Coordinates of C-alpha atoms in Angstrom, one line a residue:
M1 CA 192.3 17.1 58.9
W2 CA 189.8 15.0 56.9
R3 CA 186.9 16.4 59.0
R4 CA 188.1 20.0 58.3
R5 CA 188.1 19.2 54.6
E6 CA 184.6 17.8 54.8
A7 CA 183.4 20.9 56.7
A8 CA 185.0 23.2 54.1
L9 CA 183.3 21.3 51.2
A10 CA 180.0 21.4 53.0
A11 CA 180.3 25.2 53.5
L12 CA 181.2 25.5 49.8
A13 CA 178.2 23.5 48.7
A14 CA 175.9 25.6 51.0
A15 CA 177.3 28.8 49.5
W16 CA 177.2 27.7 45.9
P17 CA 173.5 28.5 45.2
A18 CA 174.0 32.1 46.4
W19 CA 177.2 32.4 44.2
S20 CA 175.4 31.1 41.1
R21 CA 172.4 33.4 41.7
A22 CA 174.6 36.4 41.8
A23 CA 176.8 35.5 38.8
E24 CA 174.9 37.5 36.2
P25 CA 175.4 41.3 36.5
G26 CA 172.3 43.0 37.9
V27 CA 171.0 39.8 39.5
S28 CA 171.4 39.2 43.2
E29 CA 169.8 36.9 45.7
R30 CA 167.1 39.5 46.4
E31 CA 166.6 41.6 43.2
I32 CA 166.9 42.1 39.5
L33 CA 168.1 45.6 38.6
I34 CA 166.8 47.2 35.4
G35 CA 168.2 50.5 34.0
Q36 CA 166.5 53.3 32.1
S37 CA 167.8 56.3 30.3
A38 CA 165.0 58.6 29.1
V39 CA 163.9 62.2 28.7
L40 CA 162.3 62.8 32.1
S41 CA 162.4 66.7 32.2
G42 CA 161.2 69.6 30.1
P43 CA 158.1 69.6 27.9
L44 CA 158.9 66.2 26.3
G45 CA 159.5 64.6 29.7
L46 CA 155.8 64.9 30.7
S47 CA 154.8 61.9 28.7
L48 CA 157.6 59.8 30.0
Q49 CA 156.8 60.7 33.6
M50 CA 153.3 59.2 32.9
F51 CA 154.8 56.2 31.1
N52 CA 157.1 55.5 34.1
A53 CA 154.2 55.9 36.5
G54 CA 152.4 53.1 34.7
A55 CA 155.4 50.9 34.7
A56 CA 155.9 51.5 38.4
L57 CA 152.4 50.1 39.1
A58 CA 153.2 46.9 37.2
L59 CA 156.6 46.5 39.0
A60 CA 155.2 47.2 42.4
D61 CA 152.3 44.8 41.9
A62 CA 154.6 42.0 40.8
N63 CA 157.0 42.7 43.7
A64 CA 154.1 42.6 46.2
R65 CA 153.2 39.1 44.8
G66 CA 156.8 37.8 45.4
G67 CA 158.6 39.3 42.4
I68 CA 160.2 37.1 39.8
G69 CA 161.6 33.9 41.1
G70 CA 161.6 35.4 44.6
R71 CA 163.5 38.5 43.5
Q72 CA 162.2 42.1 43.5
V73 CA 162.5 43.9 40.2
R74 CA 163.8 47.4 40.7
L75 CA 164.0 50.1 38.0
V76 CA 166.8 52.8 38.1
S77 CA 166.1 55.7 35.8
L78 CA 168.4 58.6 34.6
D79 CA 167.4 61.6 32.7
D80 CA 169.1 62.0 29.3
E81 CA 167.2 65.1 28.2
L82 CA 166.8 63.3 24.8
K83 CA 170.5 64.0 24.1
P84 CA 172.3 61.1 22.4
D85 CA 175.7 61.8 24.1
L86 CA 174.1 62.0 27.5
A87 CA 172.2 58.8 26.8
Q88 CA 175.4 57.0 26.0
R89 CA 176.9 58.2 29.3
N90 CA 173.9 57.1 31.2
Y91 CA 173.9 53.6 29.7
R92 CA 177.6 53.2 30.6
T93 CA 176.9 54.5 34.1
L94 CA 174.0 52.2 34.7
L95 CA 176.1 49.2 33.5
Q96 CA 178.8 50.1 36.0
D97 CA 177.0 51.5 39.0
P98 CA 174.6 49.9 40.1
G99 CA 175.3 47.4 37.3
V100 CA 172.0 46.6 35.7
F101 CA 170.8 43.3 34.2
A102 CA 168.8 44.9 31.3
F103 CA 167.4 48.2 30.0
F104 CA 163.8 49.3 29.8
G105 CA 161.8 52.1 28.3
G106 CA 164.1 53.7 25.8
V107 CA 163.0 57.0 24.3
G108 CA 163.8 58.8 21.1
S109 CA 165.2 57.8 17.7
G110 CA 168.5 59.7 18.1
T111 CA 169.2 58.3 21.6
I112 CA 168.4 54.7 20.8
A113 CA 170.5 54.9 17.6
A114 CA 173.4 56.2 19.7
V115 CA 173.3 53.4 22.3
T116 CA 172.6 50.5 19.9
P117 CA 176.4 49.8 19.4
L118 CA 176.8 49.6 23.1
L119 CA 173.9 47.2 23.5
R120 CA 175.4 45.0 20.9
D121 CA 178.9 45.1 22.4
T122 CA 177.7 44.3 25.9
G123 CA 174.9 41.9 25.0
V124 CA 172.5 43.8 27.4
P125 CA 168.9 43.7 26.1
L126 CA 166.6 46.7 25.9
V127 CA 162.9 46.0 26.2
G128 CA 160.2 48.6 25.6
N129 CA 160.2 52.0 24.0
F130 CA 158.5 55.3 23.4
A131 CA 158.8 57.5 20.3
V132 CA 161.4 55.5 18.3
A133 CA 161.4 55.7 14.5
D134 CA 160.9 52.5 12.4
S135 CA 164.3 52.7 10.8
V136 CA 166.1 52.9 14.2
R137 CA 164.1 49.9 15.3
Q138 CA 165.3 47.8 12.4
K139 CA 168.9 48.9 13.0
A140 CA 168.5 47.9 16.7
R141 CA 166.9 44.5 15.8
G142 CA 168.2 41.7 17.9
A143 CA 169.5 44.1 20.5
A144 CA 166.3 46.0 21.4
Y145 CA 162.7 44.9 21.5
F146 CA 159.9 47.4 20.8
I147 CA 156.3 46.7 21.9
R148 CA 154.2 49.5 20.4
A149 CA 153.3 49.5 16.7
G150 CA 155.6 51.5 14.4
Y151 CA 155.0 54.9 12.9
G152 CA 154.5 53.4 9.5
R153 CA 151.5 51.5 10.8
E154 CA 150.1 54.7 12.4
A155 CA 150.6 56.6 9.1
E156 CA 148.7 53.8 7.2
K157 CA 145.8 54.0 9.7
L158 CA 145.6 57.8 9.5
V159 CA 145.7 58.0 5.7
Q160 CA 143.1 55.2 5.4
H161 CA 140.8 57.1 7.7
L162 CA 141.3 60.5 6.0
S163 CA 140.9 59.0 2.5
T164 CA 137.6 57.5 3.6
L165 CA 136.5 60.9 4.7
G166 CA 137.5 62.4 1.4
V167 CA 140.2 64.6 2.8
E168 CA 142.5 65.8 -0.1
R169 CA 144.3 68.8 1.4
L170 CA 146.5 67.3 4.0
A171 CA 149.5 68.8 5.8
V172 CA 151.9 67.6 8.4
A173 CA 153.4 69.3 11.4
H174 CA 156.4 67.3 12.8
L175 CA 159.2 67.6 15.3
D176 CA 162.4 69.0 13.8
N177 CA 164.5 65.9 14.5
P178 CA 165.4 62.7 12.6
G179 CA 162.3 60.9 13.9
G180 CA 160.1 63.7 12.7
T181 CA 161.6 63.7 9.3
E182 CA 161.1 60.0 8.9
V183 CA 157.4 60.3 10.0
L184 CA 156.8 63.0 7.4
A185 CA 158.2 60.6 4.8
L186 CA 156.0 57.7 6.1
V187 CA 152.8 59.8 5.9
Q188 CA 153.8 60.9 2.4
Q189 CA 154.4 57.4 1.3
A190 CA 151.1 56.1 2.8
L191 CA 149.2 58.9 1.0
K192 CA 150.9 58.3 -2.3
K193 CA 150.2 54.6 -2.0
R194 CA 146.6 55.1 -1.1
S195 CA 145.5 57.9 -3.4
G196 CA 148.5 58.7 -5.6
K197 CA 148.5 62.3 -4.3
D198 CA 151.1 64.4 -2.5
L199 CA 150.9 66.2 0.8
L200 CA 149.8 69.8 0.6
G201 CA 152.8 70.8 2.7
A202 CA 154.7 70.2 5.9
V203 CA 156.2 72.3 8.7
A204 CA 158.9 71.5 11.3
V205 CA 158.7 72.5 15.0
G206 CA 161.7 72.3 17.4
N207 CA 161.6 70.0 20.4
D208 CA 161.4 73.1 22.6
G209 CA 158.6 74.7 20.6
S210 CA 160.9 76.9 18.5
Q211 CA 159.8 77.7 14.9
L212 CA 156.2 77.4 16.1
A213 CA 155.2 80.9 14.8
Q214 CA 156.7 80.2 11.3
A215 CA 154.9 76.8 11.3
V216 CA 151.5 78.5 12.1
D217 CA 152.1 81.1 9.4
T218 CA 152.9 78.5 6.8
L219 CA 150.0 76.2 7.6
A220 CA 147.6 79.2 7.6
R221 CA 148.7 80.0 4.1
L222 CA 148.3 76.4 3.0
D223 CA 144.8 76.2 4.5
P224 CA 144.6 72.4 4.8
Q225 CA 141.5 70.4 5.5
A226 CA 143.4 68.4 8.1
V227 CA 146.8 68.6 9.9
V228 CA 148.6 65.5 11.1
M229 CA 150.7 66.3 14.1
F230 CA 153.9 64.5 15.1
L231 CA 154.5 66.7 18.1
S232 CA 154.6 66.5 21.9
G233 CA 154.0 68.7 24.9
P234 CA 152.7 72.3 24.8
P235 CA 153.4 72.9 21.1
V236 CA 150.4 70.8 20.2
A237 CA 147.9 73.1 21.8
Q238 CA 149.9 76.2 20.7
L239 CA 149.8 75.2 17.1
M240 CA 146.0 74.6 17.2
E241 CA 145.4 78.0 18.9
G242 CA 147.7 79.7 16.4
L243 CA 145.7 78.4 13.4
W244 CA 142.3 79.3 15.0
A245 CA 143.6 82.8 15.7
K246 CA 144.3 83.1 12.0
G247 CA 140.8 82.0 11.0
R248 CA 141.7 78.5 10.0
S249 CA 139.8 75.5 11.4
P250 CA 141.3 72.3 10.0
S251 CA 140.7 68.9 11.6
F252 CA 143.6 67.9 13.7
Y253 CA 145.0 64.3 13.9
G254 CA 147.7 63.4 16.3
M255 CA 150.2 60.6 16.1
S256 CA 150.6 58.6 19.3
T257 CA 153.1 61.2 20.7
V258 CA 150.2 63.6 21.3
A259 CA 148.9 63.5 24.9
G260 CA 145.2 64.3 24.3
E261 CA 144.5 64.9 28.0
K262 CA 147.2 67.5 28.2
V263 CA 145.8 69.3 25.1
A264 CA 142.3 69.2 26.6
A265 CA 143.6 70.7 29.9
T266 CA 145.1 73.6 28.0
L267 CA 142.3 74.3 25.6
G268 CA 139.3 73.4 27.6
A269 CA 136.0 74.2 25.9
R270 CA 137.8 75.5 22.9
L271 CA 139.0 72.0 22.0
R272 CA 137.3 70.5 18.9
G273 CA 138.2 68.3 16.1
L274 CA 141.1 66.3 17.6
A275 CA 141.6 62.6 17.0
I276 CA 144.7 60.7 18.1
C277 CA 146.3 57.4 17.0
Q278 CA 146.7 55.1 20.0
T279 CA 149.0 52.1 20.0
V280 CA 147.6 50.4 23.1
P281 CA 144.0 49.3 23.8
Y282 CA 141.5 51.4 25.6
P283 CA 142.7 51.7 29.3
W284 CA 139.2 52.6 30.6
S285 CA 137.7 49.3 29.4
G286 CA 135.4 47.6 31.9
A287 CA 135.5 44.3 30.0
D288 CA 139.3 43.6 29.7
P289 CA 140.7 42.1 32.9
T290 CA 144.1 43.7 32.4
A291 CA 142.6 47.1 32.0
R292 CA 140.4 46.6 35.1
Q293 CA 143.5 45.6 37.2
F294 CA 145.3 48.7 35.9
Q295 CA 142.5 50.9 36.9
Q296 CA 142.4 49.5 40.4
L297 CA 146.2 50.0 40.8
C298 CA 145.9 53.5 39.5
D299 CA 143.1 54.3 42.0
A300 CA 145.1 52.9 44.9
A301 CA 148.3 54.8 43.9
K302 CA 146.4 58.0 42.8
T303 CA 147.9 57.7 39.3
P304 CA 145.8 59.1 36.5
V305 CA 144.5 56.5 34.0
S306 CA 145.7 57.5 30.6
Y307 CA 147.0 55.9 27.4
T308 CA 150.5 56.9 28.3
S309 CA 150.5 55.4 31.8
Y310 CA 148.8 52.3 30.4
E311 CA 151.5 51.9 27.8
G312 CA 154.1 52.1 30.5
Y313 CA 152.1 49.5 32.4
L314 CA 151.9 47.1 29.5
N315 CA 155.5 47.5 28.5
A316 CA 156.5 46.6 32.1
L317 CA 154.1 43.6 32.0
V318 CA 156.0 42.3 28.8
L319 CA 159.3 42.8 30.6
L320 CA 158.1 40.9 33.7
E321 CA 156.7 38.1 31.6
A322 CA 159.9 37.8 29.7
L323 CA 161.8 37.6 33.0
R324 CA 159.5 34.8 34.2
R325 CA 160.2 32.9 31.0
C326 CA 163.9 33.1 31.7
G327 CA 163.6 30.7 34.5
K328 CA 165.0 30.7 38.0
E329 CA 168.5 31.9 37.0
P330 CA 168.0 34.7 34.4
T331 CA 170.8 35.6 32.1
R332 CA 171.1 38.3 29.5
A333 CA 171.5 35.8 26.8
G334 CA 168.5 34.0 28.0
L335 CA 166.4 37.2 28.0
H336 CA 167.5 37.8 24.4
T337 CA 166.4 34.2 23.5
V338 CA 163.0 34.7 25.2
M339 CA 162.3 38.0 23.5
R340 CA 163.4 36.9 20.0
G341 CA 160.8 34.1 20.2
F342 CA 158.2 36.0 22.3
K343 CA 154.6 35.3 21.2
G344 CA 151.5 35.9 23.3
R345 CA 148.7 38.2 24.3
V346 CA 149.4 40.9 26.9
G347 CA 146.7 43.3 27.9
G348 CA 144.8 43.0 24.6
L349 CA 148.0 43.3 22.5
D350 CA 148.8 40.4 20.3
L351 CA 152.6 40.3 20.3
D352 CA 155.0 38.4 18.0
F353 CA 158.7 39.3 17.9
S354 CA 159.7 36.2 15.9
D355 CA 159.9 38.1 12.6
D356 CA 160.4 41.7 13.6
A357 CA 161.9 44.1 16.1
T358 CA 158.3 45.4 16.8
G359 CA 155.9 43.0 18.5
S360 CA 152.5 44.8 18.0
R361 CA 150.6 46.2 15.0
F362 CA 147.7 47.5 17.1
V363 CA 146.6 51.1 16.2
E364 CA 143.2 52.7 16.6
L365 CA 141.9 56.3 16.3
V366 CA 140.1 57.9 19.2
Q367 CA 138.5 61.3 19.6
V368 CA 139.3 63.7 22.5
N369 CA 136.7 65.9 23.9
A370 CA 137.0 69.2 25.8
Q371 CA 136.9 67.3 29.2
G372 CA 139.9 65.3 28.2
K373 CA 137.8 62.1 27.7
F374 CA 138.7 59.7 24.9
L375 CA 135.8 58.5 22.8
R376 CA 136.2 55.5 20.6

């Protein structure tokens, strides 16, 4: 009987490491499951497909090198079509089946605002983002962590540049959603602070491109020197073409939501006068080792090198580094602790989450030519 008891205790001791390693939801002996709910279809989904392609490169490379603590990191993504109610359902589904450890790559102000209460209730961290308003970031502070610089920072950079050029007649074309309304206010505030002047006017365009004709008509009547665009997908090129057709030739400035290579592919040789805010460093750099590694991975996977894919790559690198800092037995609470104190340099981005929900302040303006090349 004593020997049987010793054998049982020995079996329990042998099994204990496996039990402890599987104790946290989404963490097993072999992998760490990460969930994502994002707009992956329709015109607005094009950017996120590229974002995810870049993130996949970082995850695959890390997994090929042994993963995190010997575990593979696997991303499970669901399409929420940028609908808050669908995003809430997706988050609940991912928490239950397959039961994820954390979330990654949140998209959209309305969707992130809708899931923030769930993040707080469950204690599940969200790392990384795309197209989330500054006010939503602050409301999600402590529950979600945003890498890219905020829209307020982009607005400051744009207004500073335009003021230097002497542009006085400035208009804004923005998405007809809460995030677009907030960006409009941020540009107006930056302009007022810089020059004491008001915007010439503003137009709203639906997420699906609706209201575009009215927007073109209004901007043509205003005849601005420059148009700041907080748009995404086909409406960007359509707006530019519409104004050219009406004999207007303003300079166009895109917020970071504008995919310059997509605009160039549509407009070709007609493209002129487009500059875009970028919130990650130049992905074609030959000097930066992270950019060079990214380029090599893109070449091997036949993934286009772009700002958007590089942003996904860098966001995934931050997640991976945070998981490493969690130690051998990662916990959700531990990941929160790591992210709240995260400081460091990742791929040319100086990150500091100790005093804000947003880690980076990096923004630079680049020109896009007719071949879809970005010129610094």
